[in-house]
């Protein structure tokens, strides 16, 4: 019995985009058929005429309910899933992947359990977690990697830098390259992937010291502290280890042309290397830091230069980068803008609600990205790389009925009223052509034309297993 038919929309699949009806039974897609050919009977019908139907977005990089340490004397937390995933529902993201942070002394299994519990009943959309390995972890922690992969958590995140200046009240995010090498051996052997924040710690920490000594602490210098060279060094060092171990690697928030080039060279050698970038890196550059709200678009490493924006767009529109994520780090505007120096600007921002709309507008409408490629960078590739595919990330019979209707006729300048999380969005004032209007999570309409219809209990933990081919060569 068909429960729901999404009728007459331009349906975007991995191979084509054309007018079809999509049939849903319970939580799954059961058929994609010629318009009007499905037996409607008692099914609910959503008229999607004139709309583009894309797979529910998969955001592979968020930090909700996460410690804010830009001012170690005033620690805080980013907004939790109960707040931020409302924006995802409105903006067409139906699955997000956050992080469980394992530090020295932590048990990996317990950390995963605690984090999962925090999300239960508190997320409007489905969720999963990467396991972050941070600090001088004892060797026995690495013995838990295989077990975590078996349990459905096959991705592990590391930071090659502490990001912020060393401070006694700040945890060490960074893990040394010896441990990264060791983690890669364990991860490769058990069918996982390593997720890397790649910046060179020596360069970053020395730059803090130097800029302090030279009186150049103004936050507008962020891109010179978290520099292009730093990204290049860390990406290349990581790829050398990946080559030695056979471990698949996913670089988060690629920000520089040098990062895109390193990823491209690794992939050209057949290595399973994947790159992510963020919509704010594509749309803003370091000049924006000098404007009154410029730090709204800051996320570590940093905004870079116009030539970097061009390289990122090339990677997204044609090939070279696999995903567009947010690095979501939702705070109030007050917290976001309170820091003024390279040492205390708050990183990250509220970007999830705008991700699909900006990608459509800037990618498809303004840069000729195909709708199929749009689906790849916003949903399909993240689902494949992190083991959610084909349940998530694709419109196909058997997949979860996670569907988003984009209205290509929307033509407007975004205002505060277009957003539903926190008290600011970096995208206020941005002109868009096309915007998500309806979001369906596993057959349930959770947001429709500005109304929230889902609840915080709708989201579920998604178990993951990565396809072996993807870990052997660059598949997407
Ligand atoms: Zn991040």
GROMACS .gro file of C-alpha atoms and ligand atoms in nm:
model
  477
    1UNK     CA    1   0.000   0.000   0.000
    2UNK     CA    2   0.144   0.331  -0.107
    3UNK     CA    3   0.119   0.589   0.173
    4UNK     CA    4   0.256   0.895  -0.001
    5UNK     CA    5   0.311   1.008  -0.359
    6UNK     CA    6   0.529   1.308  -0.438
    7UNK     CA    7   0.384   1.397  -0.776
    8UNK     CA    8   0.515   1.571  -1.086
    9UNK     CA    9   0.843   1.698  -0.943
   10UNK     CA   10   1.172   1.705  -1.132
   11UNK     CA   11   1.327   1.407  -0.957
   12UNK     CA   12   1.707   1.404  -0.928
   13UNK     CA   13   1.867   1.057  -0.931
   14UNK     CA   14   2.234   0.957  -0.979
   15UNK     CA   15   2.175   0.920  -1.355
   16UNK     CA   16   1.910   1.167  -1.461
   17UNK     CA   17   1.674   1.445  -1.357
   18UNK     CA   18   1.323   1.443  -1.504
   19UNK     CA   19   0.957   1.469  -1.412
   20UNK     CA   20   0.844   1.164  -1.216
   21UNK     CA   21   0.624   1.054  -0.928
   22UNK     CA   22   0.791   0.909  -0.619
   23UNK     CA   23   0.597   0.651  -0.417
   24UNK     CA   24   0.660   0.596  -0.046
   25UNK     CA   25   0.546   0.306   0.169
   26UNK     CA   26   0.603   0.357   0.539
   27UNK     CA   27   0.954   0.503   0.568
   28UNK     CA   28   1.092   0.387   0.233
   29UNK     CA   29   1.076   0.478  -0.133
   30UNK     CA   30   0.912   0.195  -0.326
   31UNK     CA   31   0.886   0.329  -0.679
   32UNK     CA   32   0.981   0.610  -0.914
   33UNK     CA   33   0.732   0.616  -1.199
   34UNK     CA   34   0.597   0.816  -1.491
   35UNK     CA   35   0.367   1.098  -1.377
   36UNK     CA   36   0.016   0.977  -1.299
   37UNK     CA   37   0.099   0.607  -1.339
   38UNK     CA   38   0.094   0.510  -0.971
   39UNK     CA   39  -0.230   0.395  -0.803
   40UNK     CA   40  -0.310   0.684  -0.569
   41UNK     CA   41  -0.599   0.512  -0.382
   42UNK     CA   42  -0.577   0.632  -0.021
   43UNK     CA   43  -0.223   0.771  -0.053
   44UNK     CA   44  -0.148   1.126   0.051
   45UNK     CA   45  -0.038   1.326  -0.252
   46UNK     CA   46   0.212   1.612  -0.244
   47UNK     CA   47   0.203   1.820  -0.558
   48UNK     CA   48   0.563   1.891  -0.654
   49UNK     CA   49   0.493   2.044  -0.995
   50UNK     CA   50   0.759   2.302  -1.074
   51UNK     CA   51   0.976   2.188  -0.782
   52UNK     CA   52   1.301   1.993  -0.791
   53UNK     CA   53   1.302   1.679  -0.575
   54UNK     CA   54   1.647   1.601  -0.435
   55UNK     CA   55   1.772   1.350  -0.178
   56UNK     CA   56   1.752   1.471   0.184
   57UNK     CA   57   2.078   1.648   0.261
   58UNK     CA   58   2.354   1.469   0.452
   59UNK     CA   59   2.577   1.707   0.649
   60UNK     CA   60   2.887   1.509   0.745
   61UNK     CA   61   3.035   1.769   0.981
   62UNK     CA   62   2.857   1.934   1.275
   63UNK     CA   63   2.951   2.030   1.632
   64UNK     CA   64   2.633   2.057   1.838
   65UNK     CA   65   2.639   2.065   2.220
   66UNK     CA   66   3.015   2.116   2.184
   67UNK     CA   67   3.252   2.302   2.416
   68UNK     CA   68   3.334   2.664   2.322
   69UNK     CA   69   3.690   2.744   2.430
   70UNK     CA   70   3.770   3.065   2.243
   71UNK     CA   71   3.770   3.227   2.590
   72UNK     CA   72   3.898   2.963   2.831
   73UNK     CA   73   3.784   3.171   3.132
   74UNK     CA   74   3.425   3.167   3.003
   75UNK     CA   75   3.369   2.818   2.862
   76UNK     CA   76   3.032   2.747   2.706
   77UNK     CA   77   2.850   2.509   2.476
   78UNK     CA   78   2.720   2.541   2.123
   79UNK     CA   79   2.345   2.493   2.073
   80UNK     CA   80   2.233   2.132   2.105
   81UNK     CA   81   2.048   1.912   1.856
   82UNK     CA   82   1.708   2.022   1.994
   83UNK     CA   83   1.781   2.373   1.865
   84UNK     CA   84   2.007   2.338   1.566
   85UNK     CA   85   1.837   2.046   1.389
   86UNK     CA   86   1.523   2.258   1.351
   87UNK     CA   87   1.722   2.461   1.101
   88UNK     CA   88   1.832   2.141   0.928
   89UNK     CA   89   1.467   2.038   0.894
   90UNK     CA   90   1.376   2.373   0.736
   91UNK     CA   91   1.685   2.377   0.518
   92UNK     CA   92   1.659   2.024   0.378
   93UNK     CA   93   1.921   1.833   0.574
   94UNK     CA   94   1.775   1.503   0.695
   95UNK     CA   95   2.092   1.344   0.836
   96UNK     CA   96   2.390   1.497   1.013
   97UNK     CA   97   2.709   1.345   1.149
   98UNK     CA   98   2.845   1.492   1.472
   99UNK     CA   99   3.137   1.381   1.691
  100UNK     CA  100   3.214   1.177   2.006
  101UNK     CA  101   3.537   1.312   2.153
  102UNK     CA  102   3.763   1.044   2.305
  103UNK     CA  103   4.039   1.190   2.523
  104UNK     CA  104   4.305   1.020   2.735
  105UNK     CA  105   4.125   0.827   3.010
  106UNK     CA  106   3.798   0.792   2.816
  107UNK     CA  107   3.649   0.460   2.716
  108UNK     CA  108   3.546   0.473   2.350
  109UNK     CA  109   3.232   0.267   2.393
  110UNK     CA  110   3.107   0.471   2.690
  111UNK     CA  111   3.178   0.798   2.510
  112UNK     CA  112   2.972   0.683   2.211
  113UNK     CA  113   2.689   0.572   2.440
  114UNK     CA  114   2.680   0.905   2.626
  115UNK     CA  115   2.680   1.109   2.310
  116UNK     CA  116   2.409   0.895   2.151
  117UNK     CA  117   2.195   0.936   2.462
  118UNK     CA  118   2.231   1.315   2.440
  119UNK     CA  119   2.074   1.305   2.091
  120UNK     CA  120   1.794   1.055   2.168
  121UNK     CA  121   1.459   1.233   2.158
  122UNK     CA  122   1.635   1.564   2.087
  123UNK     CA  123   1.692   1.566   1.712
  124UNK     CA  124   1.451   1.660   1.435
  125UNK     CA  125   1.659   1.473   1.179
  126UNK     CA  126   1.860   1.151   1.169
  127UNK     CA  127   2.212   1.148   1.307
  128UNK     CA  128   2.538   0.960   1.342
  129UNK     CA  129   2.875   1.026   1.504
  130UNK     CA  130   3.240   1.022   1.405
  131UNK     CA  131   3.474   0.920   1.686
  132UNK     CA  132   3.733   1.191   1.753
  133UNK     CA  133   4.072   1.076   1.881
  134UNK     CA  134   4.238   1.364   2.066
  135UNK     CA  135   4.551   1.415   2.272
  136UNK     CA  136   4.816   1.172   2.396
  137UNK     CA  137   4.587   0.867   2.391
  138UNK     CA  138   4.723   0.544   2.539
  139UNK     CA  139   4.780   0.260   2.296
  140UNK     CA  140   4.490   0.058   2.437
  141UNK     CA  141   4.242   0.317   2.307
  142UNK     CA  142   4.343   0.225   1.953
  143UNK     CA  143   4.254  -0.138   2.025
  144UNK     CA  144   3.888  -0.025   2.051
  145UNK     CA  145   3.880   0.098   1.692
  146UNK     CA  146   3.780  -0.237   1.539
  147UNK     CA  147   3.499  -0.279   1.791
  148UNK     CA  148   3.362   0.069   1.720
  149UNK     CA  149   3.364   0.000   1.345
  150UNK     CA  150   3.177  -0.326   1.405
  151UNK     CA  151   2.922  -0.136   1.614
  152UNK     CA  152   2.844   0.100   1.322
  153UNK     CA  153   3.087   0.387   1.389
  154UNK     CA  154   3.343   0.348   1.105
  155UNK     CA  155   3.488   0.702   1.089
  156UNK     CA  156   3.754   0.855   1.314
  157UNK     CA  157   3.849   1.219   1.333
  158UNK     CA  158   4.186   1.366   1.420
  159UNK     CA  159   4.319   1.719   1.448
  160UNK     CA  160   4.677   1.775   1.338
  161UNK     CA  161   4.668   2.109   1.523
  162UNK     CA  162   4.534   2.243   1.851
  163UNK     CA  163   4.381   2.525   1.641
  164UNK     CA  164   4.388   2.780   1.926
  165UNK     CA  165   4.692   2.891   2.128
  166UNK     CA  166   4.797   2.647   2.400
  167UNK     CA  167   4.625   2.731   2.730
  168UNK     CA  168   4.615   2.535   3.059
  169UNK     CA  169   4.235   2.530   3.055
  170UNK     CA  170   4.210   2.404   2.698
  171UNK     CA  171   4.214   2.034   2.612
  172UNK     CA  172   4.467   1.926   2.355
  173UNK     CA  173   4.279   1.861   2.034
  174UNK     CA  174   4.592   1.768   1.847
  175UNK     CA  175   4.717   1.413   1.814
  176UNK     CA  176   5.074   1.349   1.700
  177UNK     CA  177   5.160   1.197   1.364
  178UNK     CA  178   5.295   0.882   1.534
  179UNK     CA  179   4.949   0.814   1.674
  180UNK     CA  180   4.785   0.915   1.347
  181UNK     CA  181   4.999   0.654   1.171
  182UNK     CA  182   4.902   0.394   1.433
  183UNK     CA  183   4.532   0.486   1.406
  184UNK     CA  184   4.550   0.456   1.026
  185UNK     CA  185   4.686   0.102   1.053
  186UNK     CA  186   4.400  -0.001   1.283
  187UNK     CA  187   4.133   0.182   1.082
  188UNK     CA  188   4.248   0.045   0.747
  189UNK     CA  189   4.255  -0.310   0.882
  190UNK     CA  190   3.899  -0.288   1.015
  191UNK     CA  191   3.721  -0.110   0.727
  192UNK     CA  192   3.708   0.248   0.850
  193UNK     CA  193   3.808   0.591   0.727
  194UNK     CA  194   4.015   0.866   0.890
  195UNK     CA  195   3.867   1.218   0.899
  196UNK     CA  196   4.137   1.485   0.921
  197UNK     CA  197   4.144   1.850   1.023
  198UNK     CA  198   4.472   1.926   0.847
  199UNK     CA  199   4.681   2.222   0.962
  200UNK     CA  200   5.046   2.226   1.058
  201UNK     CA  201   5.075   2.274   1.435
  202UNK     CA  202   5.428   2.418   1.422
  203UNK     CA  203   5.330   2.680   1.167
  204UNK     CA  204   5.006   2.776   1.344
  205UNK     CA  205   5.156   2.803   1.695
  206UNK     CA  206   5.462   2.988   1.572
  207UNK     CA  207   5.238   3.230   1.384
  208UNK     CA  208   5.047   3.307   1.705
  209UNK     CA  209   5.378   3.377   1.880
  210UNK     CA  210   5.510   3.588   1.594
  211UNK     CA  211   5.192   3.791   1.537
  212UNK     CA  212   5.172   3.858   1.914
  213UNK     CA  213   5.534   3.980   1.916
  214UNK     CA  214   5.474   4.196   1.611
  215UNK     CA  215   5.151   4.348   1.744
  216UNK     CA  216   4.944   4.205   1.459
  217UNK     CA  217   4.678   4.025   1.664
  218UNK     CA  218   4.383   4.182   1.481
  219UNK     CA  219   4.140   3.904   1.385
  220UNK     CA  220   4.144   4.019   1.024
  221UNK     CA  221   4.487   3.849   1.002
  222UNK     CA  222   4.336   3.506   1.067
  223UNK     CA  223   4.418   3.377   0.719
  224UNK     CA  224   4.786   3.462   0.770
  225UNK     CA  225   4.803   3.267   1.097
  226UNK     CA  226   4.595   2.972   0.971
  227UNK     CA  227   4.775   2.996   0.641
  228UNK     CA  228   4.764   2.829   0.303
  229UNK     CA  229   5.108   2.682   0.364
  230UNK     CA  230   4.991   2.526   0.689
  231UNK     CA  231   4.712   2.341   0.505
  232UNK     CA  232   4.950   2.229   0.234
  233UNK     CA  233   5.203   2.086   0.479
  234UNK     CA  234   4.946   1.896   0.686
  235UNK     CA  235   4.754   1.755   0.390
  236UNK     CA  236   5.071   1.629   0.224
  237UNK     CA  237   5.210   1.477   0.543
  238UNK     CA  238   4.879   1.300   0.603
  239UNK     CA  239   4.861   1.169   0.247
  240UNK     CA  240   5.213   1.027   0.281
  241UNK     CA  241   5.094   0.827   0.583
  242UNK     CA  242   4.777   0.723   0.400
  243UNK     CA  243   4.990   0.589   0.118
  244UNK     CA  244   5.208   0.394   0.361
  245UNK     CA  245   4.913   0.238   0.546
  246UNK     CA  246   4.646   0.207   0.275
  247UNK     CA  247   4.407   0.401   0.497
  248UNK     CA  248   4.126   0.601   0.337
  249UNK     CA  249   4.129   0.969   0.434
  250UNK     CA  250   3.864   1.241   0.430
  251UNK     CA  251   3.988   1.599   0.467
  252UNK     CA  252   3.735   1.825   0.638
  253UNK     CA  253   3.691   2.191   0.548
  254UNK     CA  254   3.947   2.222   0.270
  255UNK     CA  255   4.003   2.597   0.251
  256UNK     CA  256   4.296   2.655   0.014
  257UNK     CA  257   4.391   2.583  -0.345
  258UNK     CA  258   4.692   2.398  -0.204
  259UNK     CA  259   4.458   2.160  -0.020
  260UNK     CA  260   4.254   2.092  -0.333
  261UNK     CA  261   4.577   2.024  -0.525
  262UNK     CA  262   4.710   1.780  -0.265
  263UNK     CA  263   4.379   1.590  -0.268
  264UNK     CA  264   4.381   1.585  -0.649
  265UNK     CA  265   4.733   1.444  -0.663
  266UNK     CA  266   4.649   1.172  -0.411
  267UNK     CA  267   4.338   1.074  -0.603
  268UNK     CA  268   4.528   1.073  -0.933
  269UNK     CA  269   4.754   0.809  -0.778
  270UNK     CA  270   4.447   0.599  -0.701
  271UNK     CA  271   4.451   0.667  -0.327
  272UNK     CA  272   4.112   0.669  -0.148
  273UNK     CA  273   4.132   1.039  -0.058
  274UNK     CA  274   3.821   1.255  -0.028
  275UNK     CA  275   3.785   1.629   0.025
  276UNK     CA  276   3.517   1.842   0.188
  277UNK     CA  277   3.472   2.215   0.178
  278UNK     CA  278   3.224   2.457   0.338
  279UNK     CA  279   2.983   2.697   0.171
  280UNK     CA  280   3.130   2.993   0.361
  281UNK     CA  281   3.478   2.917   0.223
  282UNK     CA  282   3.334   2.917  -0.128
  283UNK     CA  283   3.133   3.237  -0.087
  284UNK     CA  284   3.356   3.458   0.132
  285UNK     CA  285   3.725   3.545   0.141
  286UNK     CA  286   3.955   3.704   0.399
  287UNK     CA  287   3.864   4.059   0.296
  288UNK     CA  288   3.529   3.992   0.459
  289UNK     CA  289   3.702   3.976   0.801
  290UNK     CA  290   3.740   4.354   0.780
  291UNK     CA  291   3.364   4.417   0.768
  292UNK     CA  292   3.160   4.469   1.090
  293UNK     CA  293   3.004   4.120   1.077
  294UNK     CA  294   3.300   3.961   0.904
  295UNK     CA  295   3.373   3.705   1.176
  296UNK     CA  296   3.022   3.560   1.127
  297UNK     CA  297   3.173   3.366   0.838
  298UNK     CA  298   3.488   3.259   1.019
  299UNK     CA  299   3.550   2.889   1.067
  300UNK     CA  300   3.891   2.739   1.137
  301UNK     CA  301   4.124   2.713   0.950
  302UNK     CA  302   4.016   3.046   0.789
  303UNK     CA  303   3.863   3.223   0.493
  304UNK     CA  304   4.133   3.255   0.227
  305UNK     CA  305   4.179   3.439  -0.105
  306UNK     CA  306   3.977   3.469  -0.430
  307UNK     CA  307   4.206   3.214  -0.601
  308UNK     CA  308   4.117   2.965  -0.327
  309UNK     CA  309   3.745   3.027  -0.370
  310UNK     CA  310   3.785   2.956  -0.741
  311UNK     CA  311   3.967   2.629  -0.672
  312UNK     CA  312   3.699   2.522  -0.424
  313UNK     CA  313   3.417   2.593  -0.669
  314UNK     CA  314   3.602   2.405  -0.944
  315UNK     CA  315   3.639   2.108  -0.711
  316UNK     CA  316   3.270   2.113  -0.627
  317UNK     CA  317   3.120   2.186  -0.967
  318UNK     CA  318   3.331   1.944  -1.169
  319UNK     CA  319   3.554   1.712  -0.970
  320UNK     CA  320   3.816   1.697  -0.697
  321UNK     CA  321   3.609   1.776  -0.389
  322UNK     CA  322   3.341   1.531  -0.280
  323UNK     CA  323   3.124   1.711  -0.026
  324UNK     CA  324   2.990   2.047   0.088
  325UNK     CA  325   2.949   2.052   0.467
  326UNK     CA  326   2.891   2.317   0.733
  327UNK     CA  327   3.125   2.250   1.026
  328UNK     CA  328   2.813   2.367   1.210
  329UNK     CA  329   2.901   2.537   1.541
  330UNK     CA  330   2.589   2.726   1.646
  331UNK     CA  331   2.620   3.007   1.900
  332UNK     CA  332   2.452   3.341   1.959
  333UNK     CA  333   2.570   3.644   1.762
  334UNK     CA  334   2.710   3.790   2.083
  335UNK     CA  335   2.942   3.492   2.134
  336UNK     CA  336   3.021   3.473   1.765
  337UNK     CA  337   3.137   3.834   1.746
  338UNK     CA  338   3.285   3.891   2.093
  339UNK     CA  339   3.641   3.798   1.995
  340UNK     CA  340   3.839   4.053   1.796
  341UNK     CA  341   4.189   3.903   1.780
  342UNK     CA  342   4.336   3.603   1.602
  343UNK     CA  343   4.355   3.439   1.946
  344UNK     CA  344   3.994   3.471   2.057
  345UNK     CA  345   3.758   3.490   1.758
  346UNK     CA  346   3.490   3.222   1.790
  347UNK     CA  347   3.517   2.972   1.505
  348UNK     CA  348   3.234   2.797   1.328
  349UNK     CA  349   2.888   2.929   1.256
  350UNK     CA  350   2.521   2.861   1.193
  351UNK     CA  351   2.523   2.731   0.838
  352UNK     CA  352   2.314   2.414   0.817
  353UNK     CA  353   1.983   2.580   0.736
  354UNK     CA  354   2.136   2.763   0.439
  355UNK     CA  355   2.354   2.483   0.301
  356UNK     CA  356   2.126   2.338   0.034
  357UNK     CA  357   1.980   2.672  -0.069
  358UNK     CA  358   2.320   2.834  -0.109
  359UNK     CA  359   2.458   2.531  -0.294
  360UNK     CA  360   2.163   2.541  -0.534
  361UNK     CA  361   2.181   2.913  -0.590
  362UNK     CA  362   2.557   2.949  -0.616
  363UNK     CA  363   2.633   2.608  -0.766
  364UNK     CA  364   2.348   2.514  -0.997
  365UNK     CA  365   2.207   2.856  -1.092
  366UNK     CA  366   2.522   3.070  -1.099
  367UNK     CA  367   2.795   2.820  -1.191
  368UNK     CA  368   2.624   2.559  -1.404
  369UNK     CA  369   2.652   2.267  -1.163
  370UNK     CA  370   2.423   1.983  -1.275
  371UNK     CA  371   2.136   1.889  -1.042
  372UNK     CA  372   2.289   1.541  -1.018
  373UNK     CA  373   2.620   1.689  -0.904
  374UNK     CA  374   2.429   1.905  -0.656
  375UNK     CA  375   2.279   1.588  -0.506
  376UNK     CA  376   2.625   1.429  -0.493
  377UNK     CA  377   2.795   1.710  -0.301
  378UNK     CA  378   2.504   1.778  -0.062
  379UNK     CA  379   2.395   1.420   0.008
  380UNK     CA  380   2.507   1.121  -0.198
  381UNK     CA  381   2.883   1.142  -0.154
  382UNK     CA  382   2.872   1.200   0.221
  383UNK     CA  383   2.635   0.902   0.250
  384UNK     CA  384   2.873   0.685   0.046
  385UNK     CA  385   3.195   0.793   0.214
  386UNK     CA  386   3.055   0.744   0.564
  387UNK     CA  387   2.861   0.422   0.507
  388UNK     CA  388   2.500   0.546   0.499
  389UNK     CA  389   2.446   0.464   0.132
  390UNK     CA  390   2.213   0.352  -0.027
  391UNK     CA  391   1.975   0.392   0.267
  392UNK     CA  392   2.056   0.765   0.272
  393UNK     CA  393   2.170   1.010   0.006
  394UNK     CA  394   1.980   0.883  -0.298
  395UNK     CA  395   1.630   0.873  -0.442
  396UNK     CA  396   1.589   0.505  -0.529
  397UNK     CA  397   1.351   0.221  -0.449
  398UNK     CA  398   1.449   0.072  -0.112
  399UNK     CA  399   1.611   0.392   0.018
  400UNK     CA  400   1.475   0.592   0.310
  401UNK     CA  401   1.214   0.840   0.191
  402UNK     CA  402   1.430   1.143   0.277
  403UNK     CA  403   1.323   1.397   0.016
  404UNK     CA  404   1.358   1.771  -0.025
  405UNK     CA  405   1.156   1.992  -0.256
  406UNK     CA  406   1.349   2.290  -0.385
  407UNK     CA  407   1.148   2.571  -0.539
  408UNK     CA  408   1.365   2.709  -0.821
  409UNK     CA  409   1.125   3.003  -0.865
  410UNK     CA  410   1.216   3.156  -0.528
  411UNK     CA  411   1.416   3.471  -0.593
  412UNK     CA  412   1.483   3.674  -0.282
  413UNK     CA  413   1.731   3.837  -0.048
  414UNK     CA  414   1.757   3.634   0.271
  415UNK     CA  415   1.653   3.806   0.591
  416UNK     CA  416   1.646   3.708   0.957
  417UNK     CA  417   1.292   3.571   0.904
  418UNK     CA  418   1.426   3.302   0.670
  419UNK     CA  419   1.619   3.143   0.957
  420UNK     CA  420   1.503   2.953   1.263
  421UNK     CA  421   1.813   2.892   1.474
  422UNK     CA  422   2.010   3.131   1.700
  423UNK     CA  423   1.981   3.506   1.642
  424UNK     CA  424   2.193   3.544   1.330
  425UNK     CA  425   2.288   3.378   1.006
  426UNK     CA  426   2.599   3.464   0.803
  427UNK     CA  427   2.366   3.448   0.502
  428UNK     CA  428   2.136   3.736   0.595
  429UNK     CA  429   2.144   3.978   0.302
  430UNK     CA  430   2.252   3.710   0.052
  431UNK     CA  431   2.055   3.694  -0.273
  432UNK     CA  432   1.927   3.345  -0.362
  433UNK     CA  433   1.760   3.190  -0.664
  434UNK     CA  434   1.592   2.870  -0.544
  435UNK     CA  435   1.533   2.758  -0.186
  436UNK     CA  436   1.416   2.438  -0.009
  437UNK     CA  437   1.045   2.454   0.076
  438UNK     CA  438   0.950   2.104   0.192
  439UNK     CA  439   1.151   1.842   0.381
  440UNK     CA  440   1.045   1.481   0.423
  441UNK     CA  441   1.223   1.251   0.670
  442UNK     CA  442   1.155   0.878   0.622
  443UNK     CA  443   0.814   0.950   0.471
  444UNK     CA  444   0.711   1.217   0.723
  445UNK     CA  445   0.686   1.583   0.625
  446UNK     CA  446   0.894   1.761   0.890
  447UNK     CA  447   0.897   2.112   0.740
  448UNK     CA  448   0.673   2.270   0.481
  449UNK     CA  449   0.667   2.628   0.350
  450UNK     CA  450   0.795   2.785   0.668
  451UNK     CA  451   0.608   2.560   0.910
  452UNK     CA  452   0.784   2.308   1.131
  453UNK     CA  453   0.582   1.986   1.132
  454UNK     CA  454   0.836   1.744   1.277
  455UNK     CA  455   0.930   1.695   1.639
  456UNK     CA  456   1.255   1.654   1.831
  457UNK     CA  457   1.180   1.283   1.865
  458UNK     CA  458   1.180   1.219   1.490
  459UNK     CA  459   1.554   1.180   1.444
  460UNK     CA  460   1.717   0.839   1.481
  461UNK     CA  461   2.068   0.709   1.509
  462UNK     CA  462   2.181   0.576   1.170
  463UNK     CA  463   2.411   0.277   1.185
  464UNK     CA  464   2.689   0.280   0.928
  465UNK     CA  465   2.909   0.046   0.726
  466UNK     CA  466   3.141   0.170   0.452
  467UNK     CA  467   3.150  -0.008   0.115
  468UNK     CA  468   3.491  -0.175   0.070
  469UNK     CA  469   3.547  -0.032  -0.281
  470UNK     CA  470   3.530   0.318  -0.143
  471UNK     CA  471   3.817   0.246   0.096
  472UNK     CA  472   4.041   0.115  -0.182
  473UNK     CA  473   4.025   0.389  -0.446
  474UNK     CA  474   3.862   0.730  -0.491
  475UNK     CA  475   3.506   0.633  -0.581
  476UNK     CA  476   3.324   0.965  -0.554
  477LIG    ZN1  477   3.478   2.076   1.265
   0.00000   0.00000   0.00000
